[in-house]
mmCIF file of N, CA and C in Angstrom:
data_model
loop_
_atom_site.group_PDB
_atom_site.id
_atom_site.type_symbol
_atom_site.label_atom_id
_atom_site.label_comp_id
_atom_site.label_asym_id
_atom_site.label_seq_id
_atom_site.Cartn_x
_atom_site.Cartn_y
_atom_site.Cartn_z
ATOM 1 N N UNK A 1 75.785 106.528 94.838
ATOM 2 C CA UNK A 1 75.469 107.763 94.166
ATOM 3 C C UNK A 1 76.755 108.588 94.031
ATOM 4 N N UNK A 2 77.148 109.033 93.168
ATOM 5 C CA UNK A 2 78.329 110.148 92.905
ATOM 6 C C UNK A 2 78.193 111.477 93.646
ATOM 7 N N UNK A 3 78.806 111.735 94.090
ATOM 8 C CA UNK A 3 79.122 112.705 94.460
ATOM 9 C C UNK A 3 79.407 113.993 93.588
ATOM 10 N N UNK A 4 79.049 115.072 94.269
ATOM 11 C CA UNK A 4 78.590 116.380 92.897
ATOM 12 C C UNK A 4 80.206 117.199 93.558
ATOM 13 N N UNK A 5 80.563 117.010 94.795
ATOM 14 C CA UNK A 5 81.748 118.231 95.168
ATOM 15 C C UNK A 5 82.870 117.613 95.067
ATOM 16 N N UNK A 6 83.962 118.386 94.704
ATOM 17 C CA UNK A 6 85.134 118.189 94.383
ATOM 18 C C UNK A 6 85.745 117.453 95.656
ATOM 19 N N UNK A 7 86.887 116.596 95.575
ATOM 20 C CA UNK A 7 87.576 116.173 96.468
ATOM 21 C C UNK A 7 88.391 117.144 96.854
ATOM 22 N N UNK A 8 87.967 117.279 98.749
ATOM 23 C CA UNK A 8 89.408 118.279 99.060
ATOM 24 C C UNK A 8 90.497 117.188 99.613
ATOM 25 N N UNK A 9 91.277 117.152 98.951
ATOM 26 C CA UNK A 9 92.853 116.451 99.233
ATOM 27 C C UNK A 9 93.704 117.662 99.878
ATOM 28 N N UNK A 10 93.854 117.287 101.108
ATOM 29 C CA UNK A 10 95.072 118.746 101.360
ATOM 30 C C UNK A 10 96.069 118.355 101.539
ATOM 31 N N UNK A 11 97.407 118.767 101.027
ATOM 32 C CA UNK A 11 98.734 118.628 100.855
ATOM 33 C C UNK A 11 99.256 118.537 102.553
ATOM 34 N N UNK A 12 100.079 117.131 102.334
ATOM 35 C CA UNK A 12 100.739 117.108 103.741
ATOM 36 C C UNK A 12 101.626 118.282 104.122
ATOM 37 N N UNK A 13 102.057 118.214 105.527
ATOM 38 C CA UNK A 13 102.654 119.788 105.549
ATOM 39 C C UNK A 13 104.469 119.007 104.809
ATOM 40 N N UNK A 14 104.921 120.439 104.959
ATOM 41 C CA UNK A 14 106.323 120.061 104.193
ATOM 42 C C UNK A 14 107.724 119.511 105.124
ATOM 43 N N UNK A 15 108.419 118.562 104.775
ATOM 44 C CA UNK A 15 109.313 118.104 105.623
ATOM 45 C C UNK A 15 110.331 119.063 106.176
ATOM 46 N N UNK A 16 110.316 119.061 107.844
ATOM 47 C CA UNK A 16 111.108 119.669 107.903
ATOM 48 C C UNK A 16 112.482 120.076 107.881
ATOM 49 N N UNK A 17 113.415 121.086 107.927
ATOM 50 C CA UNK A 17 114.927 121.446 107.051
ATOM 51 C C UNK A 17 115.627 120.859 108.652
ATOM 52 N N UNK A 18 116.652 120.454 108.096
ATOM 53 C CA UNK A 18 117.833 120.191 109.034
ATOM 54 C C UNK A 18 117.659 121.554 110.238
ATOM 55 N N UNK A 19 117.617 121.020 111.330
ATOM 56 C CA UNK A 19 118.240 121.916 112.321
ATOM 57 C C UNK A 19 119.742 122.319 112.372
ATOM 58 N N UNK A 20 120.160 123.884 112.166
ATOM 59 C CA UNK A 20 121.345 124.188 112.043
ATOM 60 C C UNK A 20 122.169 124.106 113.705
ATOM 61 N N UNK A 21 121.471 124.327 114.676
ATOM 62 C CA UNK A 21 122.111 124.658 115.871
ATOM 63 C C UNK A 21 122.712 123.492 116.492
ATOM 64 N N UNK A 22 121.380 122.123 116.094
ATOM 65 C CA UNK A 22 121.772 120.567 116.807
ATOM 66 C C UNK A 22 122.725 120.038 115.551
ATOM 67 N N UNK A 23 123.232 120.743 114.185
ATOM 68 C CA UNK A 23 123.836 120.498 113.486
ATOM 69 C C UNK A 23 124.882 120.716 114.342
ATOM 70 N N UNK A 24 125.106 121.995 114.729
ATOM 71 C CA UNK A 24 126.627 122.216 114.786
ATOM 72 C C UNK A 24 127.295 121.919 116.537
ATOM 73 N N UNK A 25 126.077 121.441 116.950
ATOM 74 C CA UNK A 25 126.338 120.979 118.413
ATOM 75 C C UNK A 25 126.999 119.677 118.033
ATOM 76 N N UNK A 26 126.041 118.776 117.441
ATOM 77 C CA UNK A 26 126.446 117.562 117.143
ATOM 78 C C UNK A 26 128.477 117.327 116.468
ATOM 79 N N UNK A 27 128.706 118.532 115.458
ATOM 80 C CA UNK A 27 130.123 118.887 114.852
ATOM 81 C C UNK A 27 130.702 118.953 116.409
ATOM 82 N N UNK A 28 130.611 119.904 117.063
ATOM 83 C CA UNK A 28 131.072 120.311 118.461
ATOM 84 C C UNK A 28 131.780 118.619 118.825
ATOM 85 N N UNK A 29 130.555 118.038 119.119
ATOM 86 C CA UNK A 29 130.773 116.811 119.938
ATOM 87 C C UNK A 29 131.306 115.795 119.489
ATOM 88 N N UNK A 30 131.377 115.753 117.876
ATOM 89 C CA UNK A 30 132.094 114.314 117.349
ATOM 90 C C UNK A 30 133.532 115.332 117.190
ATOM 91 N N UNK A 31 133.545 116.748 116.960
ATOM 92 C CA UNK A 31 135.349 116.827 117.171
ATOM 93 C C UNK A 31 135.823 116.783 118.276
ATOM 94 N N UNK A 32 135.103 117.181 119.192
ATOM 95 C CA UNK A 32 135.747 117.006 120.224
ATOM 96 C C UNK A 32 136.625 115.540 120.907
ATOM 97 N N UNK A 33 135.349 114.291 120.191
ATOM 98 C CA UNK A 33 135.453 113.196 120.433
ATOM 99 C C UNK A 33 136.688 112.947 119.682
ATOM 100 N N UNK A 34 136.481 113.109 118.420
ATOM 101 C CA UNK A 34 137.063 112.508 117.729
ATOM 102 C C UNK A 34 138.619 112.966 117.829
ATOM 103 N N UNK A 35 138.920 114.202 118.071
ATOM 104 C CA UNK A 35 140.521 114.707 118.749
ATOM 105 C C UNK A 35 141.056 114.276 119.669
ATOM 106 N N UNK A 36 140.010 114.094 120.875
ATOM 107 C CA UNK A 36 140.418 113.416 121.967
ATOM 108 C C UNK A 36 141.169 111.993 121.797
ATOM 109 N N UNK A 37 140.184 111.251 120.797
ATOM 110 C CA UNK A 37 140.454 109.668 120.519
ATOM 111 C C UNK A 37 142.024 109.759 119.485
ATOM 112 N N UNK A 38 141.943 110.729 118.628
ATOM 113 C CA UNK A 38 143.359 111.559 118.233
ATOM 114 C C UNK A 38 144.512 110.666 118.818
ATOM 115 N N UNK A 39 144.123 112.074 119.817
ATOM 116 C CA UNK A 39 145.408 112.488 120.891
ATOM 117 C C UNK A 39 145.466 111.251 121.792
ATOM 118 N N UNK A 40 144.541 110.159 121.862
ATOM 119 C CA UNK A 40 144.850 109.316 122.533
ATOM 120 C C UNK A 40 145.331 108.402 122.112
ATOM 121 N N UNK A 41 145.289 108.240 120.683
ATOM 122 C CA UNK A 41 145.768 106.671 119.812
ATOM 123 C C UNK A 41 147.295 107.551 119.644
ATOM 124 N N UNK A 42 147.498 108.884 119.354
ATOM 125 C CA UNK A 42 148.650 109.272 119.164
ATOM 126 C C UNK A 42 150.289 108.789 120.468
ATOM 127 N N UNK A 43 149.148 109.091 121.439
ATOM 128 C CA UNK A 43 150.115 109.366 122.467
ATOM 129 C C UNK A 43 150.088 107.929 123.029
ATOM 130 N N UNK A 44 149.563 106.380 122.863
ATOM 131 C CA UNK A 44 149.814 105.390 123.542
ATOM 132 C C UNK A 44 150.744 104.744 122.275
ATOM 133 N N UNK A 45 150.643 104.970 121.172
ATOM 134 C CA UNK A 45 151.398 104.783 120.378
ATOM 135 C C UNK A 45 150.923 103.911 118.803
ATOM 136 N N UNK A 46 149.899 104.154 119.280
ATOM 137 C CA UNK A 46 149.156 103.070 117.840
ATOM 138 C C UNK A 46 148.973 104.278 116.756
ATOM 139 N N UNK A 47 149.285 105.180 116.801
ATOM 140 C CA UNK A 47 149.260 106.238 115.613
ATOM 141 C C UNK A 47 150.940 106.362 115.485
ATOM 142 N N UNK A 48 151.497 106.299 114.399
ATOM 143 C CA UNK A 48 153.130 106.407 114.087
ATOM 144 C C UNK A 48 153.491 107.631 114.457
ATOM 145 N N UNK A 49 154.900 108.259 114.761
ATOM 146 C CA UNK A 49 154.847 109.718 115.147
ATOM 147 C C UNK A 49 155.421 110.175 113.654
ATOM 148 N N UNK A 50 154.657 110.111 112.833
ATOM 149 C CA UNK A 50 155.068 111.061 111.439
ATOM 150 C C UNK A 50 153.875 111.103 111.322
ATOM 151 N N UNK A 51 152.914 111.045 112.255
ATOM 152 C CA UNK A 51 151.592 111.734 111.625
ATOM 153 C C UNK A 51 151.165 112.916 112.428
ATOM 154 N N UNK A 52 150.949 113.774 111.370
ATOM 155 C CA UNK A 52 150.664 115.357 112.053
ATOM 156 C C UNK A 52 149.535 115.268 112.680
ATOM 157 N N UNK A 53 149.333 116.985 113.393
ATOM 158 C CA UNK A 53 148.106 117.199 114.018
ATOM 159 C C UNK A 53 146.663 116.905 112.934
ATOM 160 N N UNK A 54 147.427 117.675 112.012
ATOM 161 C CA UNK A 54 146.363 118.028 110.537
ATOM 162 C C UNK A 54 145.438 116.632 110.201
ATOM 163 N N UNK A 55 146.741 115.721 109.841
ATOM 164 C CA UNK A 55 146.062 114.500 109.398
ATOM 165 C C UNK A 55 145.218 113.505 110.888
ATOM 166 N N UNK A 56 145.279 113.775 112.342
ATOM 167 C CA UNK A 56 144.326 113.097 113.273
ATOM 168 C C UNK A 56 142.772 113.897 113.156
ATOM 169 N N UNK A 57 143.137 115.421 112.781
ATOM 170 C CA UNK A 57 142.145 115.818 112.897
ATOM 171 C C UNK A 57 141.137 115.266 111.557
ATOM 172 N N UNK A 58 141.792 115.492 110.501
ATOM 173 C CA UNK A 58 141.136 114.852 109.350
ATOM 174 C C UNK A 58 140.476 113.970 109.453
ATOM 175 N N UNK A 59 141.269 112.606 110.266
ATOM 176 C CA UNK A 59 140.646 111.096 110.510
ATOM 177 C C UNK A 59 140.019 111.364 111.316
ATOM 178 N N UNK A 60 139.578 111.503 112.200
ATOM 179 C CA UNK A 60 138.689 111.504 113.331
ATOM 180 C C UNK A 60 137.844 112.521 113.512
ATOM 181 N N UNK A 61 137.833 114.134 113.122
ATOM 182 C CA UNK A 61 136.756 114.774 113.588
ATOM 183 C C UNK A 61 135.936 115.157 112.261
ATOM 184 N N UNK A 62 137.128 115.492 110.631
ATOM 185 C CA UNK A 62 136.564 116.043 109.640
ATOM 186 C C UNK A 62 135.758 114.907 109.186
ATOM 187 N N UNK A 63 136.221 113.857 108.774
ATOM 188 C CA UNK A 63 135.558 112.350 108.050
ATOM 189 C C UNK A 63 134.333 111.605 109.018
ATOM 190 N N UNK A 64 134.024 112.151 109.998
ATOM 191 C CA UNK A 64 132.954 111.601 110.739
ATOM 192 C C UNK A 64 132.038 112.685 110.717
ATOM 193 N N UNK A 65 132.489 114.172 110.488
ATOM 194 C CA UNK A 65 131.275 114.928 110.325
ATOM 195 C C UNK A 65 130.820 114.854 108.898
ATOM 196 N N UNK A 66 131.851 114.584 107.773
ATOM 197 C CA UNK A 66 130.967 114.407 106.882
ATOM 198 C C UNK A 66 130.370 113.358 106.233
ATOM 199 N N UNK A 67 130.947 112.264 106.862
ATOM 200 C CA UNK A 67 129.697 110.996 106.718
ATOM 201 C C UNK A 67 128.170 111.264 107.538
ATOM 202 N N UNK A 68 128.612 112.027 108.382
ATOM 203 C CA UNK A 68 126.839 112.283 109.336
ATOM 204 C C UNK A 68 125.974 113.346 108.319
ATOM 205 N N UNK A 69 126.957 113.933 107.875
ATOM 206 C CA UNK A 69 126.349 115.518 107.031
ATOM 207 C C UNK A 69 125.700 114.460 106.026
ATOM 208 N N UNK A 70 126.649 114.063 105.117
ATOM 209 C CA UNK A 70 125.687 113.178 104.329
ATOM 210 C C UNK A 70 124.510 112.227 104.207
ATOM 211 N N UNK A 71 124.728 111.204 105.540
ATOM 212 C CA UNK A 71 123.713 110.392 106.126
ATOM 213 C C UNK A 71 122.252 111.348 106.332
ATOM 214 N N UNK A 72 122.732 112.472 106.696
ATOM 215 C CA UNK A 72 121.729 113.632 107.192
ATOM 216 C C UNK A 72 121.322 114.194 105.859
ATOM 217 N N UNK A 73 121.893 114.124 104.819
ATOM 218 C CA UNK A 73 121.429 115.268 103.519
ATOM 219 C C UNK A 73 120.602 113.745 102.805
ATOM 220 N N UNK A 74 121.146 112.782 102.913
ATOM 221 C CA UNK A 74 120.455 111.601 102.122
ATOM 222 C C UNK A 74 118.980 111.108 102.580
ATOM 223 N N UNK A 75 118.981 111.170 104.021
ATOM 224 C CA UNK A 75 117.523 111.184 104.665
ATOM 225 C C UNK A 75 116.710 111.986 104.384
ATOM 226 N N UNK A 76 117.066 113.492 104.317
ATOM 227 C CA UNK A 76 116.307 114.722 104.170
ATOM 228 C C UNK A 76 115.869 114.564 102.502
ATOM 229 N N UNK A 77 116.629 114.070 101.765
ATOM 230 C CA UNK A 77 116.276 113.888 100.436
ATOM 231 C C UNK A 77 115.405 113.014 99.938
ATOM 232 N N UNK A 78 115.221 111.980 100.647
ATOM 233 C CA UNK A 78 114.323 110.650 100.735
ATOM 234 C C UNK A 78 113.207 111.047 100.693
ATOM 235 N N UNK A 79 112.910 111.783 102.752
ATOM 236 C CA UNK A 79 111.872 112.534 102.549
ATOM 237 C C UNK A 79 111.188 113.239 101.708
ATOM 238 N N UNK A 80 112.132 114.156 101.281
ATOM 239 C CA UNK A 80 111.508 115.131 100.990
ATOM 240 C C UNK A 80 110.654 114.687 98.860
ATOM 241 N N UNK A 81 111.418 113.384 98.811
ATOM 242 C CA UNK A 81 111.332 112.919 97.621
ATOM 243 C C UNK A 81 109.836 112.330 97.728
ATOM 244 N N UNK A 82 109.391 111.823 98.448
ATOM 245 C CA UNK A 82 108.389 111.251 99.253
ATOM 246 C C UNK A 82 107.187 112.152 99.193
ATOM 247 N N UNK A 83 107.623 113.462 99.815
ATOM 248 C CA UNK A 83 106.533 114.428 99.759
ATOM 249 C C UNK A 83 105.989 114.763 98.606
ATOM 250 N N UNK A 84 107.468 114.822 97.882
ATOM 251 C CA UNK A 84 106.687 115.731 96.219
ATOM 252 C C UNK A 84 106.075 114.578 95.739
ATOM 253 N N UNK A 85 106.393 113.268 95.453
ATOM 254 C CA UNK A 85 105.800 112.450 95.312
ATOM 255 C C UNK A 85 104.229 112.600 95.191
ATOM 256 N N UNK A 86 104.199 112.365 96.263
ATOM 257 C CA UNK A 86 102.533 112.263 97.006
ATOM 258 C C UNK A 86 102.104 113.350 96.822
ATOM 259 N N UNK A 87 102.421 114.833 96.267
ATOM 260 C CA UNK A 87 101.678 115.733 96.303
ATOM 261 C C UNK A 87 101.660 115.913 95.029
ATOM 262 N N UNK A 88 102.133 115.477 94.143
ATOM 263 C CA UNK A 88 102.132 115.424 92.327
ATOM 264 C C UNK A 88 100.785 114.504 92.235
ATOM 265 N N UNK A 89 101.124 113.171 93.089
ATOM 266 C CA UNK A 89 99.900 112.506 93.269
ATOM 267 C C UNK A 89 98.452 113.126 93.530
ATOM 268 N N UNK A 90 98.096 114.149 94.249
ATOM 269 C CA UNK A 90 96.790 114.401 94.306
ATOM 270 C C UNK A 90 96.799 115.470 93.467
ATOM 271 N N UNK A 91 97.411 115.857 93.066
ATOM 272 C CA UNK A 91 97.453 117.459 91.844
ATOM 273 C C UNK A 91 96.942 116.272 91.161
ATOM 274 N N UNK A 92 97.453 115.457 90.630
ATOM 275 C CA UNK A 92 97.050 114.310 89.597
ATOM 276 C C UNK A 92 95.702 114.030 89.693
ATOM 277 N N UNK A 93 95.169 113.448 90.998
ATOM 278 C CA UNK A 93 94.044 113.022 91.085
ATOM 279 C C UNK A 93 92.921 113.815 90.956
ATOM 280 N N UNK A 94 92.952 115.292 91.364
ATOM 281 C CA UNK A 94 91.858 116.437 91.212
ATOM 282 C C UNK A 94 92.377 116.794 90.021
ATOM 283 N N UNK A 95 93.432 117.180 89.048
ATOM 284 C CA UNK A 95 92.914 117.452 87.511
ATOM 285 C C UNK A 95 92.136 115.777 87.461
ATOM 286 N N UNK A 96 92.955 115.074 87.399
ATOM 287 C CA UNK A 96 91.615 113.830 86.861
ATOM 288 C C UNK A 96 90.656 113.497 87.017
ATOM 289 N N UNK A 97 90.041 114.250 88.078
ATOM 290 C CA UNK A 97 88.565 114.556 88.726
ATOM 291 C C UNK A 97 87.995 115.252 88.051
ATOM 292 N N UNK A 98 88.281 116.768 87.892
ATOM 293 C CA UNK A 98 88.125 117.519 86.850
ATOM 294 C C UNK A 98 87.804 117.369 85.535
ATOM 295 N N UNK A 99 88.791 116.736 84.719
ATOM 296 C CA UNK A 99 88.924 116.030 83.810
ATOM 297 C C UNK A 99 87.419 115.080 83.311
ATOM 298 N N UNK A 100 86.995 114.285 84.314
ATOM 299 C CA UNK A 100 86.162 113.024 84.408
ATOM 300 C C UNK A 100 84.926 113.465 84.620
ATOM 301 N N UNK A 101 84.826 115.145 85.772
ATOM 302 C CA UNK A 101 83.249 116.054 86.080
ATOM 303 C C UNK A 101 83.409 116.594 84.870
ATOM 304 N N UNK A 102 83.883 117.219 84.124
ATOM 305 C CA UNK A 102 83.483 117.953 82.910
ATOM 306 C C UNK A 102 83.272 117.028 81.535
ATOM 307 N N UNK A 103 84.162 116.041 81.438
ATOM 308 C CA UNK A 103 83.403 114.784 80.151
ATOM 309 C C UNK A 103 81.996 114.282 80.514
ATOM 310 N N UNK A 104 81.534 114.353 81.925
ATOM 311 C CA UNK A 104 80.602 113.407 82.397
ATOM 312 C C UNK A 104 79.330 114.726 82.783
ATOM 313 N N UNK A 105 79.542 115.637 82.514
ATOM 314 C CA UNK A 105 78.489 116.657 83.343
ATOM 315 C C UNK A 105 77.087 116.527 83.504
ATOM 316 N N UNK A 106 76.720 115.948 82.115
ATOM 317 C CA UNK A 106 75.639 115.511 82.116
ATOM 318 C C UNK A 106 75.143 114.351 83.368
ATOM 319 N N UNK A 107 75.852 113.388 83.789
ATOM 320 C CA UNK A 107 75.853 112.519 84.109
ATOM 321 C C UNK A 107 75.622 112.663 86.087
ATOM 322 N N UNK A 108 76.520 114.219 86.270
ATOM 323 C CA UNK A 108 76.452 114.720 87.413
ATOM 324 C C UNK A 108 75.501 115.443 87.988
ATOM 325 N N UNK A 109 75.305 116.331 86.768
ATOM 326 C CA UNK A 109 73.802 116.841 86.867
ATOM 327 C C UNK A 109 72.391 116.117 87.205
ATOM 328 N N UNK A 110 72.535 115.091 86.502
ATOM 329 C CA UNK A 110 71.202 114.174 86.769
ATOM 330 C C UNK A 110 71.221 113.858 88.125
ATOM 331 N N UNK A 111 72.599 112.940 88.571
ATOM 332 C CA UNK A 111 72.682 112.324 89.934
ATOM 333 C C UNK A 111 72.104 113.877 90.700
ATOM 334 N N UNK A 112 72.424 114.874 90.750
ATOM 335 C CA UNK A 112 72.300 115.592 91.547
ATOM 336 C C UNK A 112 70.621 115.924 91.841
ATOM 337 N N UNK A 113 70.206 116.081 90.565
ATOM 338 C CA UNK A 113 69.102 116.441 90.079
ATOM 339 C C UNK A 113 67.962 115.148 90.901
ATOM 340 N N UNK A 114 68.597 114.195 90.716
ATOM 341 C CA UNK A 114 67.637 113.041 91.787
ATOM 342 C C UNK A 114 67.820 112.664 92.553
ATOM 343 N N UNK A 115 68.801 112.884 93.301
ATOM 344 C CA UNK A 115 68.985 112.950 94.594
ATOM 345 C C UNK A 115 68.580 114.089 95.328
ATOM 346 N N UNK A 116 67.936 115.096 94.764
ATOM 347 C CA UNK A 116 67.607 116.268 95.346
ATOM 348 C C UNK A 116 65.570 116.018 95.552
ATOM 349 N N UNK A 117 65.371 115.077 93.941
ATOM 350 C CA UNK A 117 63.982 115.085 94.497
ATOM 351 C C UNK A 117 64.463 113.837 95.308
ATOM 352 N N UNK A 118 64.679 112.848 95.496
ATOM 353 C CA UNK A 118 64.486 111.754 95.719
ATOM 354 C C UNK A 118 64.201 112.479 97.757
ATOM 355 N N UNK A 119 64.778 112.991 98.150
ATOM 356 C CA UNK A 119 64.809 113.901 98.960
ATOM 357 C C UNK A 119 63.583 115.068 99.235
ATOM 358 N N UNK A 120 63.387 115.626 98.072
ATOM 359 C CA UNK A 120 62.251 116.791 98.800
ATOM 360 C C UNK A 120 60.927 116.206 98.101
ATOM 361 N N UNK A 121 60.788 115.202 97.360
ATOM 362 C CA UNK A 121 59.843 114.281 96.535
ATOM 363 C C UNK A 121 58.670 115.534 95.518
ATOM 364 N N UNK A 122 59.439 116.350 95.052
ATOM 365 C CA UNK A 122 58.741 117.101 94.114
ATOM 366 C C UNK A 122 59.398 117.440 92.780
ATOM 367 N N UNK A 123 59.057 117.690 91.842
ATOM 368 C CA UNK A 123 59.664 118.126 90.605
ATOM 369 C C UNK A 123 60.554 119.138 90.571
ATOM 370 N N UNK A 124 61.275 119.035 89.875
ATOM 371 C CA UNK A 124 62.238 120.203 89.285
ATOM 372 C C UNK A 124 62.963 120.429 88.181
ATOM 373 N N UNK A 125 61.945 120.311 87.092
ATOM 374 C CA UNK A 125 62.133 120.740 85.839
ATOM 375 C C UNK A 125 62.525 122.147 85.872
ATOM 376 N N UNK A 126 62.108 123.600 86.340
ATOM 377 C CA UNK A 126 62.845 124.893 86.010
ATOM 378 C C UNK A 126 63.949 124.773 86.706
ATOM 379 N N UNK A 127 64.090 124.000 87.725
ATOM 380 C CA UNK A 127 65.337 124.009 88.662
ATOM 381 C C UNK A 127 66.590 123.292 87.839
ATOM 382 N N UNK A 128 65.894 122.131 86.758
ATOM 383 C CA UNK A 128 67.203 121.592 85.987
ATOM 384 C C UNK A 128 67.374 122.082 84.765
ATOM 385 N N UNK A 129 66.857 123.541 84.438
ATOM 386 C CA UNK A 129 66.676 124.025 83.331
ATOM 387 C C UNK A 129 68.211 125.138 83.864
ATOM 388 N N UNK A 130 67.712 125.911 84.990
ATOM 389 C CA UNK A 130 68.566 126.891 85.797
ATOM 390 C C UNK A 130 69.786 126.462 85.499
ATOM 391 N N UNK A 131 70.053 125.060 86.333
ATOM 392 C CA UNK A 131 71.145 124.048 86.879
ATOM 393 C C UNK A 131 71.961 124.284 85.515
ATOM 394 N N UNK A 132 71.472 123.584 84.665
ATOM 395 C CA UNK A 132 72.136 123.340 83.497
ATOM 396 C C UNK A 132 73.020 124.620 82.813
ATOM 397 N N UNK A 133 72.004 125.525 82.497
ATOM 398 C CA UNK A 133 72.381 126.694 82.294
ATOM 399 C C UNK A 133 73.378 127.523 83.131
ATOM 400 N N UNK A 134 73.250 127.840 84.382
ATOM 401 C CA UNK A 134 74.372 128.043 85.096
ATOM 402 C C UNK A 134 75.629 127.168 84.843
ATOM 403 N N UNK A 135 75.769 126.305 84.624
ATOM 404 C CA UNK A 135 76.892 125.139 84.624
ATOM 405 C C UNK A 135 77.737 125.085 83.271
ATOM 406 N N UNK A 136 76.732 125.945 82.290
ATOM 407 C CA UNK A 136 77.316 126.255 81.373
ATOM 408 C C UNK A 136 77.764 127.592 80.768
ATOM 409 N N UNK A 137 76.935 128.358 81.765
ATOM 410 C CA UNK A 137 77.826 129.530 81.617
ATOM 411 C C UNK A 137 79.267 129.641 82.211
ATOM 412 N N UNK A 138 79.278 128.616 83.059
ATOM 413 C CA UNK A 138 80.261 129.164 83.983
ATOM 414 C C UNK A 138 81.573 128.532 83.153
#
C-alpha cells in the first residue's frame, strides 16, 4: 500500500572544519622537528656549509607543514564533497516525491481512502468528498 506522508530524510550533520589549535600544535611540532633534524644534518656534515639558516628551515619545517596543510585541505574537501553530494541527493528525492504525490493524487487519495475503511469497515463517501476538496484547495 503507498504511503500518504511525505518522506522525512534528514540531512546528515555537516563535516566538521579543521581544528585551528591541533593545527598549529601540530606546525609547533614538525618545526621544531624539522629544525632540529636541520641543525643536525647541518652540523654532522651531510648539509654543505653554503647552506643558510633560511634555506634548512624551508626544507624541513616550511615544506612539511605545507604538504600536511594540504593533505589536510584535500581530505576536508573530499568530505565535505561527499556531504553536498548526498544532500542534493535527498533535496532530489523529496521534490521527486512531490513531483510523483501531485501527478498521482488521485491515486493517493483512494489508497488512503481504503485503507481507512478497510480499517474502520464503514463508508466514507462525505469523508472523500471533504478529502478531495481540501486537497484541492490547498
Amino acid at each position: 500500500m503507498i504511503s500518504w506522508k511525505i518522506p522525512s530524510l534528514e540531512h546528515p550533520p555537516k563535516p566538521k572544519l579543521p581544528r585551528l589549535m591541533l593545527w598549529f600544535f601540530l606546525v609547533a611540532i614538525i618545526g621544531f622537528i624539522g629544525f632540529g633534524i636541520g641543525v643536525y644534518f647541518s652540523s654532522i656534515g651531510v648539509l654543505s656549509s653554503d647552506v643558510s639558516n633560511n634555506q634548512i628551515i624551508a626544507l624541513f619545517v616550511v615544506l612539511p607543514v605545507i604538504v600536511i596543510l594540504f593533505i589536510r585541505l584535500l581530505a576536508y574537501s573530499i568530505v565535505s564533497y561527499d556531504h553536498r553530494q548526498f544532500t542534493d541527493m535527498l533535496d532530489d528525492a523529496r521534490q521527486e516525491w512531490g513531483y510523483w504525490a501531485r501527478k498521482h493524487l488521485g491515486i493517493l487519495a483512494y489508497t488512503r481512502l481504503t485503507q481507512f475503511d478497510e480499517e474502520k469497515k464503514q463508508t466514507l463517501f462525505c469523508l472523500h468528498c471533504r478529502l478531495i476538496k481540501a486537497i484541492y484547495c490547498n
